[in-house]
PDB file of C-alpha atoms and ligand atoms in Angstrom:
ATOM      1  CA  MET A  16     -72.782  86.921  60.329  1.00 36.00           C
ATOM      2  CA  ASP A  17     -69.540  85.268  59.296  1.00 40.00           C
ATOM      3  CA  THR A  18     -68.455  85.911  55.761  1.00 42.00           C
ATOM      4  CA  TYR A  19     -67.123  83.563  53.170  1.00 39.00           C
ATOM      5  CA  LEU A  20     -66.705  80.507  55.298  1.00 38.00           C
ATOM      6  CA  SER A  21     -68.316  78.369  52.647  1.00 46.00           C
ATOM      7  CA  THR A  22     -66.886  76.540  49.699  1.00 44.00           C
ATOM      8  CA  GLU A  23     -67.596  79.537  47.473  1.00 49.00           C
ATOM      9  CA  THR A  24     -64.027  80.696  48.114  1.00 55.00           C
ATOM     10  CA  GLU A  25     -62.893  77.664  46.071  1.00 83.00           C
ATOM     11  CA  ILE A  26     -64.177  79.474  43.011  1.00 92.00           C
ATOM     12  CA  PRO A  27     -61.237  80.899  41.021  1.00 94.00           C
ATOM     13  CA  TRP A  28     -61.182  84.700  41.144  1.00 96.00           C
ATOM     14  CA  ARG A  29     -61.295  84.882  37.353  1.00 94.00           C
ATOM     15  CA  ARG A  30     -64.729  83.218  37.572  1.00 94.00           C
ATOM     16  CA  ALA A  31     -66.133  85.458  40.337  1.00 96.00           C
ATOM     17  CA  VAL A  32     -64.482  87.879  42.755  1.00 97.00           C
ATOM     18  CA  LEU A  33     -66.104  87.230  46.123  1.00 97.00           C
ATOM     19  CA  SER A  34     -63.345  87.515  48.689  1.00 97.00           C
ATOM     20  CA  VAL A  35     -59.646  88.265  48.917  1.00 97.00           C
ATOM     21  CA  ASP A  36     -59.327  84.676  50.162  1.00 97.00           C
ATOM     22  CA  GLN A  37     -59.430  83.618  46.517  1.00 97.00           C
ATOM     23  CA  PHE A  38     -56.127  85.360  45.730  1.00 97.00           C
ATOM     24  CA  SER A  39     -52.583  84.083  46.165  1.00 97.00           C
ATOM     25  CA  ARG A  40     -49.529  86.306  46.061  1.00 97.00           C
ATOM     26  CA  SER A  41     -48.855  85.211  42.513  1.00 97.00           C
ATOM     27  CA  ASP A  42     -52.462  86.020  41.519  1.00 97.00           C
ATOM     28  CA  ILE A  43     -51.997  89.480  42.974  1.00 98.00           C
ATOM     29  CA  ALA A  44     -48.678  89.994  41.203  1.00 98.00           C
ATOM     30  CA  GLU A  45     -50.308  88.924  37.941  1.00 97.00           C
ATOM     31  CA  LEU A  46     -53.266  91.279  38.484  1.00 98.00           C
ATOM     32  CA  PHE A  47     -50.991  94.205  39.304  1.00 98.00           C
ATOM     33  CA  MET A  48     -48.919  93.610  36.171  1.00 97.00           C
ATOM     34  CA  LEU A  49     -52.122  93.566  34.149  1.00 97.00           C
ATOM     35  CA  ALA A  50     -53.229  96.821  35.810  1.00 97.00           C
ATOM     36  CA  ASP A  51     -49.846  98.389  34.955  1.00 97.00           C
ATOM     37  CA  THR A  52     -50.153  97.270  31.346  1.00 96.00           C
ATOM     38  CA  LEU A  53     -53.697  98.546  30.899  1.00 95.00           C
ATOM     39  CA  ALA A  54     -52.885 101.849  32.585  1.00 95.00           C
ATOM     40  CA  ALA A  55     -49.934 102.454  30.259  1.00 94.00           C
ATOM     41  CA  MET A  56     -51.348 101.180  27.010  1.00 84.00           C
ATOM     42  CA  PRO A  57     -54.994 101.951  26.176  1.00 75.00           C
ATOM     43  CA  GLN A  58     -56.705  98.926  24.640  1.00 82.00           C
ATOM     44  CA  LYS A  59     -60.306  98.035  23.911  1.00 93.00           C
ATOM     45  CA  PRO A  60     -60.335  94.302  24.660  1.00 94.00           C
ATOM     46  CA  LEU A  61     -63.865  94.440  26.062  1.00 96.00           C
ATOM     47  CA  ALA A  62     -65.539  95.944  22.976  1.00 96.00           C
ATOM     48  CA  GLY A  63     -68.946  94.340  22.618  1.00 96.00           C
ATOM     49  CA  ARG A  64     -69.066  93.216  26.258  1.00 97.00           C
ATOM     50  CA  THR A  65     -71.529  94.565  28.825  1.00 98.00           C
ATOM     51  CA  LEU A  66     -71.258  94.985  32.574  1.00 98.00           C
ATOM     52  CA  ALA A  67     -74.103  95.503  35.069  1.00 98.00           C
ATOM     53  CA  ASN A  68     -73.392  97.796  38.009  1.00 98.00           C
ATOM     54  CA  LEU A  69     -75.946  96.620  40.591  1.00 97.00           C
ATOM     55  CA  PHE A  70     -75.731  98.737  43.732  1.00 97.00           C
ATOM     56  CA  TYR A  71     -78.122  98.268  46.679  1.00 96.00           C
ATOM     57  CA  GLU A  72     -76.045 100.729  48.722  1.00 94.00           C
ATOM     58  CA  ALA A  73     -74.690 104.174  47.932  1.00 92.00           C
ATOM     59  CA  SER A  74     -71.405 104.459  46.077  1.00 95.00           C
ATOM     60  CA  THR A  75     -69.415 107.089  44.258  1.00 96.00           C
ATOM     61  CA  ARG A  76     -65.961 105.592  43.766  1.00 97.00           C
ATOM     62  CA  THR A  77     -66.688 101.908  43.266  1.00 98.00           C
ATOM     63  CA  SER A  78     -69.611 102.364  40.903  1.00 98.00           C
ATOM     64  CA  SER A  79     -68.012 105.123  38.841  1.00 97.00           C
ATOM     65  CA  SER A  80     -64.577 103.503  38.680  1.00 98.00           C
ATOM     66  CA  PHE A  81     -66.040 100.210  37.446  1.00 98.00           C
ATOM     67  CA  PHE A  82     -68.058 102.230  34.932  1.00 98.00           C
ATOM     68  CA  ALA A  83     -64.949 104.114  33.814  1.00 98.00           C
ATOM     69  CA  ALA A  84     -62.844 100.947  33.739  1.00 97.00           C
ATOM     70  CA  MET A  85     -65.367  99.105  31.569  1.00 97.00           C
ATOM     71  CA  THR A  86     -65.810 101.965  29.110  1.00 97.00           C
ATOM     72  CA  ARG A  87     -62.045 102.595  28.866  1.00 96.00           C
ATOM     73  CA  LEU A  88     -61.690  98.953  27.860  1.00 96.00           C
ATOM     74  CA  GLY A  89     -64.298  99.413  25.143  1.00 96.00           C
ATOM     75  CA  GLY A  90     -67.280  97.843  26.910  1.00 97.00           C
ATOM     76  CA  THR A  91     -70.630  99.221  27.965  1.00 98.00           C
ATOM     77  CA  VAL A  92     -72.367  99.385  31.351  1.00 98.00           C
ATOM     78  CA  ILE A  93     -75.931  98.988  32.570  1.00 97.00           C
ATOM     79  CA  PRO A  94     -75.909 101.151  35.694  1.00 96.00           C
ATOM     80  CA  ILE A  95     -78.409 100.280  38.413  1.00 95.00           C
ATOM     81  CA  ASN A  96     -77.068 102.583  41.047  1.00 85.00           C
ATOM     82  CA  GLU A  97     -80.385 103.214  42.701  1.00 78.00           C
ATOM     83  CA  VAL A  98     -82.224  99.942  43.039  1.00 82.00           C
ATOM     84  CA  HIS A  99     -85.359 101.724  44.261  1.00 79.00           C
ATOM     85  CA  TYR A 100     -85.993 102.695  40.658  1.00 76.00           C
ATOM     86  CA  SER A 101     -85.626  99.079  39.541  1.00 84.00           C
ATOM     87  CA  SER A 102     -88.019  96.189  40.111  1.00 87.00           C
ATOM     88  CA  VAL A 103     -86.372  95.646  43.497  1.00 88.00           C
ATOM     89  CA  SER A 104     -88.890  98.260  44.665  1.00 85.00           C
ATOM     90  CA  LYS A 105     -91.679  95.869  43.566  1.00 88.00           C
ATOM     91  CA  GLY A 106     -90.277  93.142  45.767  1.00 91.00           C
ATOM     92  CA  GLU A 107     -88.010  91.340  43.296  1.00 94.00           C
ATOM     93  CA  THR A 108     -85.447  89.149  45.030  1.00 96.00           C
ATOM     94  CA  LEU A 109     -81.707  89.512  44.626  1.00 96.00           C
ATOM     95  CA  GLU A 110     -81.653  86.102  42.953  1.00 97.00           C
ATOM     96  CA  ASP A 111     -84.231  87.060  40.327  1.00 97.00           C
ATOM     97  CA  THR A 112     -82.549  90.393  39.754  1.00 97.00           C
ATOM     98  CA  VAL A 113     -79.149  88.870  38.996  1.00 97.00           C
ATOM     99  CA  ARG A 114     -80.733  86.149  36.855  1.00 97.00           C
ATOM    100  CA  THR A 115     -82.406  88.917  34.876  1.00 97.00           C
ATOM    101  CA  LEU A 116     -79.202  90.870  34.435  1.00 97.00           C
ATOM    102  CA  GLU A 117     -77.244  87.821  33.331  1.00 97.00           C
ATOM    103  CA  CYS A 118     -79.522  87.702  30.270  1.00 97.00           C
ATOM    104  CA  TYR A 119     -78.172  91.076  29.170  1.00 98.00           C
ATOM    105  CA  THR A 120     -74.642  91.259  30.537  1.00 98.00           C
ATOM    106  CA  ASP A 121     -71.309  89.460  30.722  1.00 98.00           C
ATOM    107  CA  ALA A 122     -70.593  90.250  34.406  1.00 98.00           C
ATOM    108  CA  ILE A 123     -72.286  91.861  37.393  1.00 98.00           C
ATOM    109  CA  VAL A 124     -70.677  94.175  39.932  1.00 98.00           C
ATOM    110  CA  LEU A 125     -72.754  93.821  43.100  1.00 98.00           C
ATOM    111  CA  ARG A 126     -72.845  95.947  46.226  1.00 97.00           C
ATOM    112  CA  HIS A 127     -75.355  94.855  48.851  1.00 96.00           C
ATOM    113  CA  TYR A 128     -76.098  95.463  52.514  1.00 94.00           C
ATOM    114  CA  ASP A 129     -76.292  91.722  53.328  1.00 95.00           C
ATOM    115  CA  ASN A 130     -73.065  89.875  54.108  1.00 95.00           C
ATOM    116  CA  ASP A 131     -74.149  86.784  52.186  1.00 97.00           C
ATOM    117  CA  ALA A 132     -75.416  88.625  49.094  1.00 97.00           C
ATOM    118  CA  ALA A 133     -72.488  87.933  46.761  1.00 97.00           C
ATOM    119  CA  GLU A 134     -72.515  84.245  47.651  1.00 96.00           C
ATOM    120  CA  ARG A 135     -76.260  84.061  47.071  1.00 97.00           C
ATOM    121  CA  ALA A 136     -75.840  85.758  43.712  1.00 97.00           C
ATOM    122  CA  VAL A 137     -73.043  83.491  42.532  1.00 96.00           C
ATOM    123  CA  ARG A 138     -75.114  80.395  43.349  1.00 96.00           C
ATOM    124  CA  VAL A 139     -77.808  81.335  40.828  1.00 97.00           C
ATOM    125  CA  CYS A 140     -75.881  83.309  38.262  1.00 96.00           C
ATOM    126  CA  GLU A 141     -73.967  82.051  35.224  1.00 95.00           C
ATOM    127  CA  VAL A 142     -71.994  85.237  34.618  1.00 97.00           C
ATOM    128  CA  PRO A 143     -69.185  86.396  36.943  1.00 97.00           C
ATOM    129  CA  ILE A 144     -70.179  88.295  40.076  1.00 98.00           C
ATOM    130  CA  ILE A 145     -67.743  90.897  41.383  1.00 98.00           C
ATOM    131  CA  ASN A 146     -68.315  91.728  45.034  1.00 98.00           C
ATOM    132  CA  ALA A 147     -68.278  95.512  45.427  1.00 98.00           C
ATOM    133  CA  GLY A 148     -68.971  95.366  49.156  1.00 96.00           C
ATOM    134  CA  ASN A 149     -71.185  92.982  51.122  1.00 96.00           C
ATOM    135  CA  GLY A 150     -72.535  94.469  54.337  1.00 93.00           C
ATOM    136  CA  THR A 151     -69.843  94.471  57.002  1.00 90.00           C
ATOM    137  CA  GLY A 152     -68.061  91.591  55.279  1.00 91.00           C
ATOM    138  CA  GLU A 153     -65.556  92.348  52.547  1.00 93.00           C
ATOM    139  CA  HIS A 154     -64.695  94.798  49.804  1.00 96.00           C
ATOM    140  CA  PRO A 155     -62.146  92.755  47.859  1.00 98.00           C
ATOM    141  CA  THR A 156     -61.588  95.061  44.898  1.00 98.00           C
ATOM    142  CA  GLN A 157     -61.022  97.999  47.257  1.00 98.00           C
ATOM    143  CA  ALA A 158     -58.444  95.995  49.224  1.00 98.00           C
ATOM    144  CA  LEU A 159     -56.672  95.015  46.018  1.00 98.00           C
ATOM    145  CA  LEU A 160     -56.464  98.646  44.940  1.00 98.00           C
ATOM    146  CA  ASP A 161     -55.303  99.567  48.444  1.00 98.00           C
ATOM    147  CA  LEU A 162     -52.518  97.013  48.217  1.00 98.00           C
ATOM    148  CA  TYR A 163     -51.614  98.268  44.737  1.00 98.00           C
ATOM    149  CA  THR A 164     -51.467 101.795  46.160  1.00 98.00           C
ATOM    150  CA  ILE A 165     -49.075 100.688  48.906  1.00 98.00           C
ATOM    151  CA  ALA A 166     -46.917  98.864  46.375  1.00 98.00           C
ATOM    152  CA  LYS A 167     -46.829 101.900  44.076  1.00 98.00           C
ATOM    153  CA  GLU A 168     -46.168 104.433  46.808  1.00 98.00           C
ATOM    154  CA  ARG A 169     -43.599 102.405  48.792  1.00 98.00           C
ATOM    155  CA  ARG A 170     -42.243 100.068  46.077  1.00 96.00           C
ATOM    156  CA  THR A 171     -42.742  97.152  48.478  1.00 97.00           C
ATOM    157  CA  ILE A 172     -45.281  95.627  50.864  1.00 97.00           C
ATOM    158  CA  ASP A 173     -43.018  93.257  52.797  1.00 97.00           C
ATOM    159  CA  GLY A 174     -41.419  94.782  55.848  1.00 97.00           C
ATOM    160  CA  LEU A 175     -43.901  97.644  56.234  1.00 98.00           C
ATOM    161  CA  THR A 176     -45.753  98.642  59.384  1.00 97.00           C
ATOM    162  CA  VAL A 177     -49.376  99.306  58.459  1.00 98.00           C
ATOM    163  CA  THR A 178     -51.638 101.081  60.947  1.00 98.00           C
ATOM    164  CA  MET A 179     -55.392 100.986  60.406  1.00 97.00           C
ATOM    165  CA  MET A 180     -57.487 103.479  62.335  1.00 96.00           C
ATOM    166  CA  GLY A 181     -61.221 104.049  62.627  1.00 94.00           C
ATOM    167  CA  ASP A 182     -64.291 101.859  62.576  1.00 93.00           C
ATOM    168  CA  LEU A 183     -62.534  98.526  62.275  1.00 95.00           C
ATOM    169  CA  LYS A 184     -65.639  96.631  63.331  1.00 94.00           C
ATOM    170  CA  HIS A 185     -67.888  97.621  60.439  1.00 92.00           C
ATOM    171  CA  GLY A 186     -65.280  98.618  57.860  1.00 91.00           C
ATOM    172  CA  ARG A 187     -65.251  95.994  55.149  1.00 94.00           C
ATOM    173  CA  THR A 188     -62.258  97.631  53.443  1.00 95.00           C
ATOM    174  CA  VAL A 189     -60.050  97.054  56.483  1.00 97.00           C
ATOM    175  CA  HIS A 190     -61.307  93.480  56.825  1.00 96.00           C
ATOM    176  CA  SER A 191     -60.259  92.632  53.280  1.00 96.00           C
ATOM    177  CA  LEU A 192     -56.998  94.585  53.457  1.00 98.00           C
ATOM    178  CA  THR A 193     -56.045  92.872  56.709  1.00 98.00           C
ATOM    179  CA  LYS A 194     -56.494  89.473  55.096  1.00 97.00           C
ATOM    180  CA  LEU A 195     -54.441  90.483  52.073  1.00 98.00           C
ATOM    181  CA  LEU A 196     -51.599  91.876  54.200  1.00 98.00           C
ATOM    182  CA  ARG A 197     -51.378  88.523  56.022  1.00 97.00           C
ATOM    183  CA  MET A 198     -49.859  87.157  52.823  1.00 97.00           C
ATOM    184  CA  TYR A 199     -46.946  89.585  53.159  1.00 97.00           C
ATOM    185  CA  ASP A 200     -44.391  90.238  55.850  1.00 96.00           C
ATOM    186  CA  ALA A 201     -46.266  93.288  57.128  1.00 96.00           C
ATOM    187  CA  ARG A 202     -46.702  94.360  60.743  1.00 95.00           C
ATOM    188  CA  LEU A 203     -50.310  95.307  61.493  1.00 96.00           C
ATOM    189  CA  ARG A 204     -51.605  97.710  64.113  1.00 97.00           C
ATOM    190  CA  PHE A 205     -55.199  98.578  64.808  1.00 97.00           C
ATOM    191  CA  VAL A 206     -56.363 101.848  66.366  1.00 96.00           C
ATOM    192  CA  SER A 207     -60.011 102.254  67.357  1.00 94.00           C
ATOM    193  CA  PRO A 208     -62.286 102.911  70.298  1.00 91.00           C
ATOM    194  CA  PRO A 209     -62.994  99.656  72.179  1.00 92.00           C
ATOM    195  CA  GLU A 210     -66.512  99.503  70.714  1.00 90.00           C
ATOM    196  CA  LEU A 211     -65.183  99.472  67.152  1.00 93.00           C
ATOM    197  CA  ARG A 212     -62.333  96.971  67.392  1.00 95.00           C
ATOM    198  CA  MET A 213     -61.318  94.700  64.549  1.00 97.00           C
ATOM    199  CA  PRO A 214     -63.462  91.518  64.810  1.00 95.00           C
ATOM    200  CA  ALA A 215     -61.647  88.517  66.284  1.00 96.00           C
ATOM    201  CA  GLU A 216     -61.877  86.534  63.054  1.00 95.00           C
ATOM    202  CA  TYR A 217     -59.406  88.962  61.444  1.00 95.00           C
ATOM    203  CA  LEU A 218     -56.944  89.122  64.352  1.00 96.00           C
ATOM    204  CA  ARG A 219     -53.806  87.025  64.835  1.00 94.00           C
ATOM    205  CA  ASP A 220     -51.404  86.537  67.721  1.00 90.00           C
ATOM    206  CA  GLY A 221     -49.029  89.468  67.898  1.00 86.00           C
ATOM    207  CA  ASP A 222     -51.429  92.036  66.459  1.00 90.00           C
ATOM    208  CA  GLU A 223     -51.265  95.305  68.351  1.00 92.00           C
ATOM    209  CA  GLN A 224     -54.461  97.150  69.281  1.00 96.00           C
ATOM    210  CA  TYR A 225     -54.510 100.739  70.509  1.00 95.00           C
ATOM    211  CA  ASP A 226     -57.042 103.285  71.689  1.00 92.00           C
ATOM    212  CA  ASP A 227     -55.352 106.204  69.975  1.00 91.00           C
ATOM    213  CA  LEU A 228     -52.774 107.077  67.386  1.00 94.00           C
ATOM    214  CA  ASP A 229     -50.210 108.683  69.676  1.00 93.00           C
ATOM    215  CA  ALA A 230     -48.171 105.573  70.346  1.00 92.00           C
ATOM    216  CA  VAL A 231     -47.962 104.466  66.717  1.00 96.00           C
ATOM    217  CA  ILE A 232     -47.904 107.504  64.429  1.00 97.00           C
ATOM    218  CA  GLU A 233     -44.129 107.896  64.494  1.00 97.00           C
ATOM    219  CA  ASP A 234     -43.169 104.548  63.045  1.00 95.00           C
ATOM    220  CA  SER A 235     -46.094 103.768  60.759  1.00 98.00           C
ATOM    221  CA  ASP A 236     -45.152 103.288  57.126  1.00 98.00           C
ATOM    222  CA  VAL A 237     -48.796 103.357  56.084  1.00 98.00           C
ATOM    223  CA  LEU A 238     -51.674 104.970  57.967  1.00 98.00           C
ATOM    224  CA  TYR A 239     -55.031 103.769  56.660  1.00 98.00           C
ATOM    225  CA  VAL A 240     -57.914 105.806  58.078  1.00 97.00           C
ATOM    226  CA  THR A 241     -61.612 104.896  57.844  1.00 95.00           C
ATOM    227  CA  ARG A 242     -64.811 106.662  58.806  1.00 88.00           C
ATOM    228  CA  VAL A 243     -67.271 105.578  61.494  1.00 84.00           C
ATOM    229  CA  GLN A 244     -70.088 103.719  59.744  1.00 76.00           C
ATOM    230  CA  ARG A 245     -73.071 104.950  61.708  1.00 73.00           C
ATOM    231  CA  GLU A 246     -75.456 103.518  59.114  1.00 71.00           C
ATOM    232  CA  ARG A 247     -74.435 100.023  60.266  1.00 71.00           C
ATOM    233  CA  MET A 248     -75.041 100.716  63.953  1.00 72.00           C
ATOM    234  CA  GLN A 249     -78.190 100.266  65.977  1.00 66.00           C
ATOM    235  CA  GLY A 250     -79.832 103.686  65.963  1.00 65.00           C
ATOM    236  CA  GLY A 251     -77.966 104.902  62.869  1.00 63.00           C
ATOM    237  CA  ASP A 252     -77.199 108.625  63.101  1.00 62.00           C
ATOM    238  CA  LYS A 253     -78.663 108.630  66.602  1.00 62.00           C
ATOM    239  CA  ALA A 254     -76.179 106.011  67.842  1.00 64.00           C
ATOM    240  CA  PRO A 255     -74.106 107.326  70.748  1.00 65.00           C
ATOM    241  CA  ALA A 256     -70.924 109.188  69.877  1.00 68.00           C
ATOM    242  CA  PHE A 257     -67.568 107.604  70.704  1.00 63.00           C
ATOM    243  CA  ASP A 258     -65.017 109.151  72.977  1.00 56.00           C
ATOM    244  CA  PHE A 259     -62.442 109.072  70.210  1.00 60.00           C
ATOM    245  CA  ASP A 260     -60.946 111.896  68.268  1.00 68.00           C
ATOM    246  CA  TYR A 261     -60.498 110.689  64.716  1.00 72.00           C
ATOM    247  CA  ALA A 262     -59.482 113.916  63.097  1.00 86.00           C
ATOM    248  CA  LEU A 263     -55.892 113.688  61.993  1.00 94.00           C
ATOM    249  CA  THR A 264     -53.980 116.903  62.679  1.00 94.00           C
ATOM    250  CA  ARG A 265     -51.006 118.719  61.220  1.00 96.00           C
ATOM    251  CA  ASP A 266     -49.247 117.871  64.473  1.00 96.00           C
ATOM    252  CA  ASP A 267     -49.847 114.141  63.821  1.00 96.00           C
ATOM    253  CA  MET A 268     -48.371 114.540  60.340  1.00 98.00           C
ATOM    254  CA  ASP A 269     -45.379 116.432  61.726  1.00 98.00           C
ATOM    255  CA  ARG A 270     -44.659 113.445  63.936  1.00 98.00           C
ATOM    256  CA  ALA A 271     -45.125 110.921  61.121  1.00 98.00           C
ATOM    257  CA  ARG A 272     -42.302 109.654  58.908  1.00 98.00           C
ATOM    258  CA  ASP A 273     -41.412 111.667  55.833  1.00 98.00           C
ATOM    259  CA  ASP A 274     -42.227 108.658  53.677  1.00 98.00           C
ATOM    260  CA  MET A 275     -45.428 107.595  55.436  1.00 98.00           C
ATOM    261  CA  VAL A 276     -48.359 106.969  53.096  1.00 98.00           C
ATOM    262  CA  LEU A 277     -51.698 108.329  54.294  1.00 98.00           C
ATOM    263  CA  MET A 278     -54.628 106.417  52.832  1.00 98.00           C
ATOM    264  CA  HIS A 279     -58.417 106.438  53.165  1.00 98.00           C
ATOM    265  CA  PRO A 280     -60.944 104.459  51.089  1.00 97.00           C
ATOM    266  CA  LEU A 281     -63.231 107.539  51.213  1.00 96.00           C
ATOM    267  CA  PRO A 282     -65.741 108.996  51.688  1.00 94.00           C
ATOM    268  CA  ARG A 283     -64.241 110.895  54.608  1.00 93.00           C
ATOM    269  CA  VAL A 284     -66.466 112.630  57.120  1.00 88.00           C
ATOM    270  CA  GLY A 285     -63.971 114.637  59.109  1.00 88.00           C
ATOM    271  CA  GLU A 286     -61.217 112.076  59.819  1.00 92.00           C
ATOM    272  CA  ILE A 287     -58.739 113.816  57.501  1.00 95.00           C
ATOM    273  CA  PRO A 288     -59.099 117.600  57.241  1.00 94.00           C
ATOM    274  CA  THR A 289     -58.744 119.057  53.760  1.00 96.00           C
ATOM    275  CA  GLU A 290     -55.726 121.090  54.902  1.00 96.00           C
ATOM    276  CA  LEU A 291     -53.761 117.812  54.753  1.00 97.00           C
ATOM    277  CA  ASP A 292     -54.662 117.152  51.109  1.00 98.00           C
ATOM    278  CA  SER A 293     -51.626 119.024  49.825  1.00 98.00           C
ATOM    279  CA  ASP A 294     -49.236 117.007  51.986  1.00 98.00           C
ATOM    280  CA  PRO A 295     -47.306 114.781  49.553  1.00 98.00           C
ATOM    281  CA  ARG A 296     -47.869 111.854  51.903  1.00 98.00           C
ATOM    282  CA  SER A 297     -51.648 112.114  51.442  1.00 98.00           C
ATOM    283  CA  ALA A 298     -52.295 109.399  48.887  1.00 98.00           C
ATOM    284  CA  TYR A 299     -56.087 109.066  49.019  1.00 98.00           C
ATOM    285  CA  PHE A 300     -56.736 110.781  45.691  1.00 98.00           C
ATOM    286  CA  ARG A 301     -53.940 108.853  43.997  1.00 98.00           C
ATOM    287  CA  GLN A 302     -55.461 105.741  45.608  1.00 98.00           C
ATOM    288  CA  MET A 303     -58.663 106.310  43.606  1.00 98.00           C
ATOM    289  CA  LYS A 304     -56.720 106.593  40.359  1.00 97.00           C
ATOM    290  CA  TYR A 305     -54.855 103.391  41.139  1.00 98.00           C
ATOM    291  CA  GLY A 306     -58.270 101.839  41.730  1.00 98.00           C
ATOM    292  CA  LEU A 307     -59.293 102.546  38.161  1.00 98.00           C
ATOM    293  CA  TYR A 308     -56.311 100.567  36.860  1.00 98.00           C
ATOM    294  CA  VAL A 309     -56.834  97.653  39.232  1.00 98.00           C
ATOM    295  CA  ARG A 310     -60.505  97.451  38.291  1.00 98.00           C
ATOM    296  CA  MET A 311     -59.558  97.538  34.601  1.00 97.00           C
ATOM    297  CA  GLY A 312     -57.294  94.570  35.342  1.00 97.00           C
ATOM    298  CA  ILE A 313     -60.049  92.734  37.198  1.00 98.00           C
ATOM    299  CA  LEU A 314     -62.580  93.258  34.421  1.00 98.00           C
ATOM    300  CA  ALA A 315     -60.141  92.235  31.680  1.00 96.00           C
ATOM    301  CA  ALA A 316     -59.216  89.082  33.594  1.00 97.00           C
ATOM    302  CA  VAL A 317     -62.731  88.108  34.698  1.00 97.00           C
ATOM    303  CA  LEU A 318     -64.172  88.677  31.256  1.00 96.00           C
ATOM    304  CA  GLY A 319     -61.474  86.471  29.870  1.00 85.00           C
ATOM    305  CA  SER A 320     -60.073  88.850  27.326  1.00 67.00           C
ATOM    306  CA  ILE A 321     -56.489  88.896  28.603  1.00 60.00           C
TER     307      ILE A 321
HETATM  308  N1  LIG B 420     -64.289 103.328  48.828  1.00 65.60           N
HETATM  309  C1  LIG B 420     -65.566 103.103  48.432  1.00 65.60           C
HETATM  310  O1  LIG B 420     -66.054 101.962  48.418  1.00 65.60           O
HETATM  311  O2  LIG B 420     -66.238 104.232  48.070  1.00 65.60           O
HETATM  312  P1  LIG B 420     -67.734 104.272  47.553  1.00 65.60           P
HETATM  313  O3  LIG B 420     -68.611 103.859  48.719  1.00 65.60           O
HETATM  314  O4  LIG B 420     -67.968 105.690  47.128  1.00 65.60           O
HETATM  315  O5  LIG B 420     -67.870 103.299  46.426  1.00 65.60           O
END
C-alpha cells in the first residue's frame, strides 16, 4: 500500500507528525536547535501534560525514548506497549482506541502494523498523533534522529555519500531517511539483495543500487545498516533465506574511511558484530542518545510549550 499520498501531509508537523514529507529544511533546523537546547538545559515545560504510548508492534527504543523524553520534560506517560492487554484484545478498533486515549492525554505516540494507521488515527483524533512506525511505510521520528546523528557526527549533511544496506524493501526507517536526505545535497547508494530493493517510489534518477558492499565501502561517509524484517515477509521466520551476507566485518571497517559513521536503527540481529562496538566510527549507541533529544524536541514542539 502506498503511504501518505493523501492530503494528510498538509497537516503541519506541530499538529501531528505523520511523515517526513511534512518537514522543510528550516523546520528540521528549528527542531534540531530545540533538541540541542533541551539536551543542554533541563526544563520541565510539559509538567501537567500526559502522553499515550500506543504500540501495536514491539518496540524498545521508540517506546522507551518517548517515555524518557516526556518524563524528562516533566510530563507523564500512559504506556500501552502491549495492546493485547488492552481492550484491543476485545475487538476495539484503532479509531475507538485513540478516541478513548484522547480523553486522557495531550498526544498519542502510535506504532501500528498497518501502513494507513496513523492517517486513520489523525482523522478521528483531536490530540496530536506522532507516527512511531506504520507498517512498511515510514518512521519519521527515527529518520529525524538519524539525520540529527549524521549532523552531529559529521557536522554537515550536504556533500555526504550515504550508503544504506539491508532490507530496504520493508525498512520504514530507510524509507523516511531517504526522503529526508533528498532535501540535502547527499549522494545516496542502496545495497541489498534484489528481493529487498528500495521500493521505486523512493528512488530517483542517478541513485546507485548494489548487490553487495564491496564496491561502496571505501568512499561512504555514512553506512546505515538495517536488519532483514522477516516478520513482514510471507512465511515469517520460515521465509527463504537470502543469498546475501549482511554481517559487517573488521575487514570492511579497515577498508572504510577513518571518519565514516556506522549507523543502525537497531535492533540488530547479526548485521553488525559486537566486536565492532568499540570502533569509534560505530555510532549506533550514540544514535539512540541523540534520539532522546530529538524526541524531546518533537514533544515540546507538538505539545506547544516551546
Ligand atoms: N529503531 C526502532 O524503532 O527501535 P524499536 O523497534 O526498538 O523501537
